Short mmCIF file of C-alpha atoms in Angstrom, two decimals:
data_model
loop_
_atom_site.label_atom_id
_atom_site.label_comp_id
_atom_site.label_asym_id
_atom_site.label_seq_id
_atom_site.Cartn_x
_atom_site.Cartn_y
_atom_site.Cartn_z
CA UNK A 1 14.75 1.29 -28.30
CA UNK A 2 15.62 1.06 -24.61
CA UNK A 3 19.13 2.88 -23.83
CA UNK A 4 20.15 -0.94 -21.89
CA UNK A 5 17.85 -3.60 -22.76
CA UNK A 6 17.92 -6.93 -20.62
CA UNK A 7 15.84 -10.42 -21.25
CA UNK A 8 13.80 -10.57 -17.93
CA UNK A 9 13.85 -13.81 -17.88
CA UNK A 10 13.36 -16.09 -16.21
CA UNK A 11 16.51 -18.07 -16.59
CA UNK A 12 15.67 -21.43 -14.42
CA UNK A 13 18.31 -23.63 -14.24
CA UNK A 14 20.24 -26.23 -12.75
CA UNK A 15 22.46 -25.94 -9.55
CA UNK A 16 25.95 -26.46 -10.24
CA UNK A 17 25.55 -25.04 -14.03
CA UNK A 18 26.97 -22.40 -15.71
CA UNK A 19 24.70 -19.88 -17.06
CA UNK A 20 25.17 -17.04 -18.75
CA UNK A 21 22.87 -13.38 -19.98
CA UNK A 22 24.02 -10.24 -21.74
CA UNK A 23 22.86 -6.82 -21.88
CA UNK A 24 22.60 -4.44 -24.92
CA UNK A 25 23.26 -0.74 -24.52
CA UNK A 26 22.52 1.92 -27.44
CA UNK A 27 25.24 4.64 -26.95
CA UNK A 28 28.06 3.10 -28.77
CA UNK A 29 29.89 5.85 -26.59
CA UNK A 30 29.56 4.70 -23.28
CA UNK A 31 32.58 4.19 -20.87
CA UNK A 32 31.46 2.56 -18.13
CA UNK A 33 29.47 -0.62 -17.34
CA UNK A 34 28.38 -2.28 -14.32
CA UNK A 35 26.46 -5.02 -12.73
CA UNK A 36 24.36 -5.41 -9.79
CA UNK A 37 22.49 -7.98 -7.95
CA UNK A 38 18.50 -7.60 -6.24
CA UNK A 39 17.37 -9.97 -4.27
CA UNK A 40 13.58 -10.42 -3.45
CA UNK A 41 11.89 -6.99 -2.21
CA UNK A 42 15.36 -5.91 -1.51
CA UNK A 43 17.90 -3.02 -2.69
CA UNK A 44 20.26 -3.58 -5.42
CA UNK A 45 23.90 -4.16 -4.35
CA UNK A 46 27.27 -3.89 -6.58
CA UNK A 47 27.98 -6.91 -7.88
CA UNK A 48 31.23 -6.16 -10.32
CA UNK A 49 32.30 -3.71 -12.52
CA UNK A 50 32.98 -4.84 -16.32
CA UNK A 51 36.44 -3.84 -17.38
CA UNK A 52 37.48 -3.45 -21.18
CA UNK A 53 39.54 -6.29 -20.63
CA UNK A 54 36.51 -8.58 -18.51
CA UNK A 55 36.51 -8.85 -15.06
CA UNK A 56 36.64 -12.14 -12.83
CA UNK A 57 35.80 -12.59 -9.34
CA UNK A 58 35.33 -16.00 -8.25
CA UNK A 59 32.66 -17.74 -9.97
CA UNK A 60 31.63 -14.65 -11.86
CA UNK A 61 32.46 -12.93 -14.78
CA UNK A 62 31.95 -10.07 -16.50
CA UNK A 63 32.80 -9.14 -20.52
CA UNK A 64 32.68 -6.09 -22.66
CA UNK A 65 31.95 -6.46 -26.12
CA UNK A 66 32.06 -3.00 -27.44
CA UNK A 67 31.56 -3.86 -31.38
CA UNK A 68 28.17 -5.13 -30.58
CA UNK A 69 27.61 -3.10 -27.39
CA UNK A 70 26.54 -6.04 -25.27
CA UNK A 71 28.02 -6.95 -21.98
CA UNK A 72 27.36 -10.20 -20.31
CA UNK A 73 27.39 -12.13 -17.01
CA UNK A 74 28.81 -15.51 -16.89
CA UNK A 75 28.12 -17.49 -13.81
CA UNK A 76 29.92 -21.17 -13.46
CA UNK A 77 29.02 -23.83 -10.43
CA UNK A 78 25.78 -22.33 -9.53
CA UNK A 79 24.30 -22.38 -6.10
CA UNK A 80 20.69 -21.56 -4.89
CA UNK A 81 22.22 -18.13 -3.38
CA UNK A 82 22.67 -16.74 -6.55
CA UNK A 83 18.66 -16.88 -7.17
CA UNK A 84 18.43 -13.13 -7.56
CA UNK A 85 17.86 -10.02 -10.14
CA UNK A 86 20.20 -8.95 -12.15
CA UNK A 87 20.97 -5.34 -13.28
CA UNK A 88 22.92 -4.32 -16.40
CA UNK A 89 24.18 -0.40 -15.49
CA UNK A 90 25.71 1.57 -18.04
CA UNK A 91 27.30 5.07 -17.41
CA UNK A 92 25.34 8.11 -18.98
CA UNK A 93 26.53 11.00 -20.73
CA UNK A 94 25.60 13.14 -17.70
CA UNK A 95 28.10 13.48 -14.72
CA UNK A 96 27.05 10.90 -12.18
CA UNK A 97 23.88 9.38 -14.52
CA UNK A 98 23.61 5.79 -14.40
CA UNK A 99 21.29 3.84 -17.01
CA UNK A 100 19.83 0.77 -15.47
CA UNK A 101 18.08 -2.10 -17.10
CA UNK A 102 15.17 -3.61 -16.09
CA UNK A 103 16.92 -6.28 -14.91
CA UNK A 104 17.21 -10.25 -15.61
CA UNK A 105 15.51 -12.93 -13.27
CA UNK A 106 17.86 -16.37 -12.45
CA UNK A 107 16.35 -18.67 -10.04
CA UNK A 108 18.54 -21.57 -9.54
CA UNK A 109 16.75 -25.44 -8.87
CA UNK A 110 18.30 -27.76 -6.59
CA UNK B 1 26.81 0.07 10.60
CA UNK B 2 27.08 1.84 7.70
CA UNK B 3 23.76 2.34 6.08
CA UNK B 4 21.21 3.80 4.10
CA UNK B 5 17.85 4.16 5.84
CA UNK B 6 14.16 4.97 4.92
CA UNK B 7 10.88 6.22 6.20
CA UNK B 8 8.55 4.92 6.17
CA UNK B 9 8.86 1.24 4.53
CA UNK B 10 5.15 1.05 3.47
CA UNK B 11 2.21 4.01 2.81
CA UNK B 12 -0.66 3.68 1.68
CA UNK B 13 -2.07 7.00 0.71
CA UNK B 14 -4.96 8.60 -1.00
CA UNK B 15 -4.60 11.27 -4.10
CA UNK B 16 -3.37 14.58 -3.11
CA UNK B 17 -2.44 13.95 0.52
CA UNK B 18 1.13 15.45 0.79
CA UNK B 19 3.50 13.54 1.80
CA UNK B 20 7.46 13.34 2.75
CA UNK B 21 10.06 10.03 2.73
CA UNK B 22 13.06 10.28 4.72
CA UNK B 23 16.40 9.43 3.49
CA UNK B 24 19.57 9.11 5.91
CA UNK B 25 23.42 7.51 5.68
CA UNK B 26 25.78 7.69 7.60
CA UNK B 27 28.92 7.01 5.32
CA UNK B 28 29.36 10.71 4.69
CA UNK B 29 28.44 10.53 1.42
CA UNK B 30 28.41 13.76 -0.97
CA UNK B 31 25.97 11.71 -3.52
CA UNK B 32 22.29 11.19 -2.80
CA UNK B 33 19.62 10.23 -5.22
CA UNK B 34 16.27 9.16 -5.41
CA UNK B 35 14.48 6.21 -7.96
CA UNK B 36 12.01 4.79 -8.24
CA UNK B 37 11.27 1.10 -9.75
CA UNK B 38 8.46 -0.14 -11.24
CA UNK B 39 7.71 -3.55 -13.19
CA UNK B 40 9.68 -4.25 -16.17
CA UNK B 41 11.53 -0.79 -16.20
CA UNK B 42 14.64 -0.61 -14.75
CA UNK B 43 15.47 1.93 -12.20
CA UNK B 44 14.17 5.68 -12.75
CA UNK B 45 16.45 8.31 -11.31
CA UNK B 46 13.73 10.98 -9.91
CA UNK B 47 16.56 13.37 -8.38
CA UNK B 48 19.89 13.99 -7.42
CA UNK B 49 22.24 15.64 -5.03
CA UNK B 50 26.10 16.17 -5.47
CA UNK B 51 26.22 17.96 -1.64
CA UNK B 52 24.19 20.47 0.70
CA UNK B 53 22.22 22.75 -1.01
CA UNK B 54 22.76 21.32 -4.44
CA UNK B 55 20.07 19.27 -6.05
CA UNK B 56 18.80 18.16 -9.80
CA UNK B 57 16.76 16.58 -11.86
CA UNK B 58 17.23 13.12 -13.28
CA UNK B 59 14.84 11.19 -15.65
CA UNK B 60 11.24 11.53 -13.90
CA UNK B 61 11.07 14.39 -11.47
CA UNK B 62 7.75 15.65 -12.25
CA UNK B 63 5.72 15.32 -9.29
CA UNK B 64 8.36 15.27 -6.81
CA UNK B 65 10.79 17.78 -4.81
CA UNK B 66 13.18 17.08 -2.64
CA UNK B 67 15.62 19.12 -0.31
CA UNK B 68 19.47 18.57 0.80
CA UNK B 69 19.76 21.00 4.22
CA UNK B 70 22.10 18.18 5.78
CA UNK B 71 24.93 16.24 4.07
CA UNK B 72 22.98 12.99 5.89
CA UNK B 73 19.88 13.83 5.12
CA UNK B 74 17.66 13.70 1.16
CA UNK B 75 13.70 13.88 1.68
CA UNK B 76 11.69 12.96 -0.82
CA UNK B 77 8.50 15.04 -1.03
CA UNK B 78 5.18 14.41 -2.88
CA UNK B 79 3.10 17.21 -2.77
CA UNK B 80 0.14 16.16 -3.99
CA UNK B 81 0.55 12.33 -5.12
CA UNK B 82 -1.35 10.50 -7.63
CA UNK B 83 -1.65 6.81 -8.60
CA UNK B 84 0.88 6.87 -11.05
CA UNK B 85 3.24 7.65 -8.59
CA UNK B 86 2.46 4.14 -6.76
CA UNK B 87 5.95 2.68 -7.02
CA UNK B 88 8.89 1.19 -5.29
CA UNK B 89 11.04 3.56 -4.00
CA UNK B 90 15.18 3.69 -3.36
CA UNK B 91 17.43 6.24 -2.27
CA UNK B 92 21.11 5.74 -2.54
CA UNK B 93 24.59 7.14 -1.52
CA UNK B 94 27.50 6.88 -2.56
CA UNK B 95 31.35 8.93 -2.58
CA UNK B 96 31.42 11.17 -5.27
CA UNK B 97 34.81 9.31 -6.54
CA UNK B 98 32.87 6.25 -6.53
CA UNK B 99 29.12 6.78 -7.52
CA UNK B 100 29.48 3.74 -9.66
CA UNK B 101 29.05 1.87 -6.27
CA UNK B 102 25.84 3.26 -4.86
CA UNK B 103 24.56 1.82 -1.25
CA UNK B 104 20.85 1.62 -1.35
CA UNK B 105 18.13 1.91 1.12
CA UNK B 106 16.09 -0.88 2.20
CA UNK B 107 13.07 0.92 0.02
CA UNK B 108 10.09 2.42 0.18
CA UNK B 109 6.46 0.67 -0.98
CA UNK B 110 4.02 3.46 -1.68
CA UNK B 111 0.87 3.05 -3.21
CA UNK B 112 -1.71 5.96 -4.13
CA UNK B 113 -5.21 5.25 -4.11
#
């Protein structure tokens, strides 16, 4: 098993809808959980961090379900700029190791 | 502007043929690494640097070195490349307070005939 496993996707929806995709990690002790955003051929950027309480920032957010080990991504009102990648990042048990998934694939339809 | 850059963006090499990628920021970063990404895998940490003169492993370094002389500066060095080392290639920076937030080069396309 993958230490974060993501569905690639692609997710194709909608603009203006709300779509959501979670991430699974295996080490039931990790502390620290991110997400990040790739555009086409481009580097990954911080999108959020994922707080044990969720995290909001505008039209994003981001939840921690630590029973299941899954974190998720909830985007409302859609628009065609948030077509991208998306990267689950966990913290590993080494100082300064991040675990990245493979990443999920949104492409948003006018 | 703060940034991360690369060198060079594309290479096209053949088996064996040494070559170096060059890494630069100028955010006075202590952290530096190197991954690489390749189709449904997510990122692959090759190296890492915590400041000058102090490197390590991370999940895939076999194949590579690299060297940290100058807090701005993280080669990347294939010594003698093969095809499985045809990837997409990032380096990052990032505070060591903050690694969680790493600024990424543009990338680097190699492919190894």
């Amino acid at each position: 098993r993958k230490e974060v496993e993501q569905d690639p996707g692609p997710f194709n929806v909608p603009e203006g809808a709300t779509v959501a995709f979670n991430c699974t990690y295996s080490n039931s002790a990790s502390q620290s959980f991110f997400w990040y955003r790739q555009d086409c051929r481009k580097e990954p950027k911080l999108l959020m961090s994922v707080y044990s309480s969720g995290n909001e920032d505008g039209r994003f957010t981001a939840q921690l379900n630590r029973a299941s080990q899954y974190i998720s991504l909830l985007i409302r009102d859609s628009k065609l700029s948030d077509s991208a990648t998306y990267l689950c990042v966990v913290k590993g048990d080494s100082n300064y190791q991040l675990i990245w998934g493979a990443g999920t694939k949104l492409i948003i339809k006018p | 502007e703060a940034q991360v850059t690369q060198n060079p963006r594309y290479l096209i090499t053949v088996t064996g043929k040494k070559l170096t990628v060059t890494c630069s920021q100028n955010m006075n970063h202590e952290y530096m690494s190197w991954y690489r990404q390749d189709p449904g895998l997510g990122l692959r940490q090759i190296y890492y640097s915590m400041n000058v003169e102090v490197t390590d492993k991370g999940d895939v370094p076999e194949g590579y070195k690299v060297s940290r002389k100058e807090k701005r500066n993280f080669p990347l060095i294939l010594e003698s490349p093969s095809p499985n080392q045809t990837s997409l290639y990032f380096c990052a920076s990032s505070g060591l307070a903050h690694y969680n937030e790493q600024f990424f080069g543009p990338g680097t396309r190699l492919t190894v005939l």
